[in-house]
Coordinates of C-alpha atoms in Angstrom, one line a residue:
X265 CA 43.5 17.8 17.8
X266 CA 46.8 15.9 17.5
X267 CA 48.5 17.1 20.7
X268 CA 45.4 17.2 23.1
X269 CA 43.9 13.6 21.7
X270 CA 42.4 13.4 25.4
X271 CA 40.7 16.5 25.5
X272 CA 39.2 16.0 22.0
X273 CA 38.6 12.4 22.9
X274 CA 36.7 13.2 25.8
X275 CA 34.5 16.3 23.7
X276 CA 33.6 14.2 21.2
X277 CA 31.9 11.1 24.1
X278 CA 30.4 13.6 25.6
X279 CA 28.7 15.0 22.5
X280 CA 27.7 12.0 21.0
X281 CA 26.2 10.5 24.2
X282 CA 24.0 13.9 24.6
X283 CA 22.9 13.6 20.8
X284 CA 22.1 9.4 21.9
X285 CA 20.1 10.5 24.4
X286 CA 17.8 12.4 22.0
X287 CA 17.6 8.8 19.8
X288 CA 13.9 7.8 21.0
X289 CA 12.8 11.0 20.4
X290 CA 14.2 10.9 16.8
X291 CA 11.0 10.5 14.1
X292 CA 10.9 10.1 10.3
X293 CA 8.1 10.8 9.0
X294 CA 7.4 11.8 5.1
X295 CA 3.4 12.6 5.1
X296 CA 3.1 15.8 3.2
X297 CA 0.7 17.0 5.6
X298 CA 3.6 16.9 8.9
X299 CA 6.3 18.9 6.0
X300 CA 3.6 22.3 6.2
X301 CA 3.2 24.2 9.1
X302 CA 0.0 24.8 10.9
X303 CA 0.2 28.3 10.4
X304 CA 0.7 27.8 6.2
X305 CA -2.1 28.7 4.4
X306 CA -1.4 26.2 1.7
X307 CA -1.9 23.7 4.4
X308 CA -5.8 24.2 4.2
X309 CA -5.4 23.4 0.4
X310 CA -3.2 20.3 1.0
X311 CA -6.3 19.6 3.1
X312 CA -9.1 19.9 0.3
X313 CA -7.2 18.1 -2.0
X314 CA -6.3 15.0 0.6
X315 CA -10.0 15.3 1.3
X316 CA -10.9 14.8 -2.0
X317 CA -8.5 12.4 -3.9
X318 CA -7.1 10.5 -0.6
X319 CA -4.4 11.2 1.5
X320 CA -0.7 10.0 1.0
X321 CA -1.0 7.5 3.2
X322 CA -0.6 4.8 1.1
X323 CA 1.0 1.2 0.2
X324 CA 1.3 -0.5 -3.1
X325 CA 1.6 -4.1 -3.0
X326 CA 2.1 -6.2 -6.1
X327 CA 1.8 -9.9 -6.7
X328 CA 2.8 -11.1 -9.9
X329 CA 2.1 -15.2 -10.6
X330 CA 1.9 -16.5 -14.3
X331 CA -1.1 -18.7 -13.5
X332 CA -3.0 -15.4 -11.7
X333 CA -5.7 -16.0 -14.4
X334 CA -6.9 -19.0 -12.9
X335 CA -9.6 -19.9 -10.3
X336 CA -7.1 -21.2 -7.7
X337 CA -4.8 -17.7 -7.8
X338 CA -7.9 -15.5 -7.9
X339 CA -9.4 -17.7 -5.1
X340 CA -5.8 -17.0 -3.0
X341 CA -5.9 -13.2 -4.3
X342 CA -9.1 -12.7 -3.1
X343 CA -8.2 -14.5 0.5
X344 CA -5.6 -12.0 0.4
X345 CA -7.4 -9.2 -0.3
X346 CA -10.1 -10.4 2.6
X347 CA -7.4 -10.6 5.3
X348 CA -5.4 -7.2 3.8
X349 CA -9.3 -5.4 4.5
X350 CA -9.6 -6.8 7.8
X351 CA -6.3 -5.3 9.4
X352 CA -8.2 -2.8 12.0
X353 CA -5.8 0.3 10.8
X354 CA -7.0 -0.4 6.8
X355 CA -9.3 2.8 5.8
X356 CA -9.5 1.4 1.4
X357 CA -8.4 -1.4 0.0
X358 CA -8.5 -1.3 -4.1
X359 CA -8.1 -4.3 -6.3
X360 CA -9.3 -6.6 -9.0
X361 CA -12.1 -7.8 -6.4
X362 CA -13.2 -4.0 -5.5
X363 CA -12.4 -1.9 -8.5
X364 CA -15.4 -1.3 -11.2
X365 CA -15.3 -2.1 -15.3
X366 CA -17.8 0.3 -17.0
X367 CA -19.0 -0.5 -20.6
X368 CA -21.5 1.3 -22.2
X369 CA -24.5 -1.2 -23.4
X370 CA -27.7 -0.1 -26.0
X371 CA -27.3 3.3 -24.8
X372 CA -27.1 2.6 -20.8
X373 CA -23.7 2.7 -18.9
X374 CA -22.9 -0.5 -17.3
X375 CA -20.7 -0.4 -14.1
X376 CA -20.0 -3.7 -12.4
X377 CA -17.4 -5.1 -10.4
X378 CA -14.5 -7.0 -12.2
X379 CA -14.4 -9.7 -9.7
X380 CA -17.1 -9.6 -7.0
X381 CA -16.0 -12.9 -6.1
X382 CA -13.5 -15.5 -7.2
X383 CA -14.3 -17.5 -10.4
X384 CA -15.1 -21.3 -9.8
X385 CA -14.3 -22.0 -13.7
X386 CA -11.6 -21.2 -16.0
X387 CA -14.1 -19.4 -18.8
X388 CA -14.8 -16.9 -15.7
X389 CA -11.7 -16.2 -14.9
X390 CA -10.8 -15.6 -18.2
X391 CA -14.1 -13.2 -18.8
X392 CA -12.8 -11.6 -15.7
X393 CA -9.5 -11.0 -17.4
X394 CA -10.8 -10.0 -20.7
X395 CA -13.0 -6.9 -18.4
X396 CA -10.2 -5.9 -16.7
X397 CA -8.0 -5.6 -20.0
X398 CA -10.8 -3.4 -21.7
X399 CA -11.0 -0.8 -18.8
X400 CA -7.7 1.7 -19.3
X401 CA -7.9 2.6 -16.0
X402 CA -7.0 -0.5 -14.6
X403 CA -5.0 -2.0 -17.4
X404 CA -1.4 -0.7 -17.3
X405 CA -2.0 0.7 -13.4
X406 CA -3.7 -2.3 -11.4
X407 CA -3.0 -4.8 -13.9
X408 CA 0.5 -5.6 -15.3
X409 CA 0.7 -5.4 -19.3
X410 CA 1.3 -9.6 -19.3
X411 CA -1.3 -10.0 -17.4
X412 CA 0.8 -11.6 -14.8
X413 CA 0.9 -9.0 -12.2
X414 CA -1.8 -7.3 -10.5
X415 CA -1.3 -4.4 -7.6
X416 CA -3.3 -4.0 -4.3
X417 CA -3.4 -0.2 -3.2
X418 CA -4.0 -0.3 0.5
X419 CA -5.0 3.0 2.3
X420 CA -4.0 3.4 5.8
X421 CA -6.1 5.3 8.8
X422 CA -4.2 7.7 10.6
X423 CA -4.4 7.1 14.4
X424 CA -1.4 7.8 16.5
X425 CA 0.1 4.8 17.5
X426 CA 0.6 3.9 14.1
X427 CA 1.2 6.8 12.4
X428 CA 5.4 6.4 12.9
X429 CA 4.8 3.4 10.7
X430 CA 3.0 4.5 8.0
X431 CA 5.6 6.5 6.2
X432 CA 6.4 3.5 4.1
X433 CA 4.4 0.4 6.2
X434 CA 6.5 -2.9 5.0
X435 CA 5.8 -5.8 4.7
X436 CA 7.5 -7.5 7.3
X437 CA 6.1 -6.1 9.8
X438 CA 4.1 -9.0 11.8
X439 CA 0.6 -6.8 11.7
X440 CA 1.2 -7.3 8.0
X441 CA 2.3 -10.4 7.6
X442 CA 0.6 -12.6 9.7
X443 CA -2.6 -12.4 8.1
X444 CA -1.2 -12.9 4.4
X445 CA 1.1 -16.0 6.0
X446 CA -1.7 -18.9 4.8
X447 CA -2.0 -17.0 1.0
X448 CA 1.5 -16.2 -0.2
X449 CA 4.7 -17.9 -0.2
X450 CA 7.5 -15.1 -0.1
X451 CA 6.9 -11.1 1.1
X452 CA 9.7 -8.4 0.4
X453 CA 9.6 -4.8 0.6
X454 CA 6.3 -4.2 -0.8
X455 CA 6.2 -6.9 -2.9
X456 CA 4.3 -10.4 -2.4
X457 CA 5.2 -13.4 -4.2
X458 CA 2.4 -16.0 -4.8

């Protein structure tokens, strides 16, 4: 390599503008479903299972604000979670205004929403609070320990032009953002700041 520097110089151009020229055609993508081969039999089970508990194709977003308790933040969260559920390539959206408490009542199961809309008074708000600490299921996995945090889980439909971006959809993207702009003061990699 030392004595013919032109001759490796000119190798090495030459292969790295033939591996450039296969750049656009260069995807990362980490759905389970594009790892299997057609042809794999477990493939049909990946299936089942996608089928039945949701595919991978989701995003977690937190927001964490001290005053979330309160009829102003859950009047913003809910705004946020209204213009999250409108994006045309959102198939679910779960959160604190979709997700279900369940008691059990004089013998009958009770099921209700914890927020079906956003509290207009601070007792509300706080009975909303109290629901969503009582169900395990959402205390400790939609709703931070504090209190202080709460998580959206948004999951994505599948169509082709944006299935490159779903492996890991950020928030920065403008399809994103622009519609959480008006509710949130700060995004960062899957994180909002309220």
């Amino acid at each position: 390599g030392i004595h013919h520097r032109i001759l490796v110089g000119t190798l090495l151009t030459t292969i790295s503008v033939l591996c450039a020229l296969g750049l656009p055609n260069l995807q990362v993508g980490t759905d389970f479903s594009r790892l299997i081969a057609d042809t794999d039999p477990d493939k049909q089970i990946y299936k089942q299972i996608a089928a039945e508990f949701g595919s991978d194709n989701q995003t977690l977003f937190y927001v964490r604000d001290a005053a979330l308790w309160t009829p102003a933040k859950l009047t913003e969260l809910l705004q946020l979670h209204l213009a999250i559920d409108a994006l045309p390539f959102v198939q679910k959206l779960d959160s604190l205004f979709s997700l279900r408490g369940i008691h059990g009542q004089a013998g009958q199961v009770d099921s209700r929403l914890i927020l079906s809309d956003a509290p207009t008074t601070q007792a509300e708000a706080d009975k909303a609070r109290a629901e969503a600490g009582y169900n395990p299921l959402i205390a400790g996995n939609f709703l931070a320990q504090d209190g202080q945090g709460t998580a959206l889980l948004v999951r994505v439909k599948v169509p082709k032009e944006i299935a490159p971006k779903v492996a890991g959809i950020r928030v920065q993207e403008t399809e994103v953002t622009e519609p959480m702009k008006a509710y949130v003061s700060r995004l960062t990699d899957d994180t909002i700041i309220c």
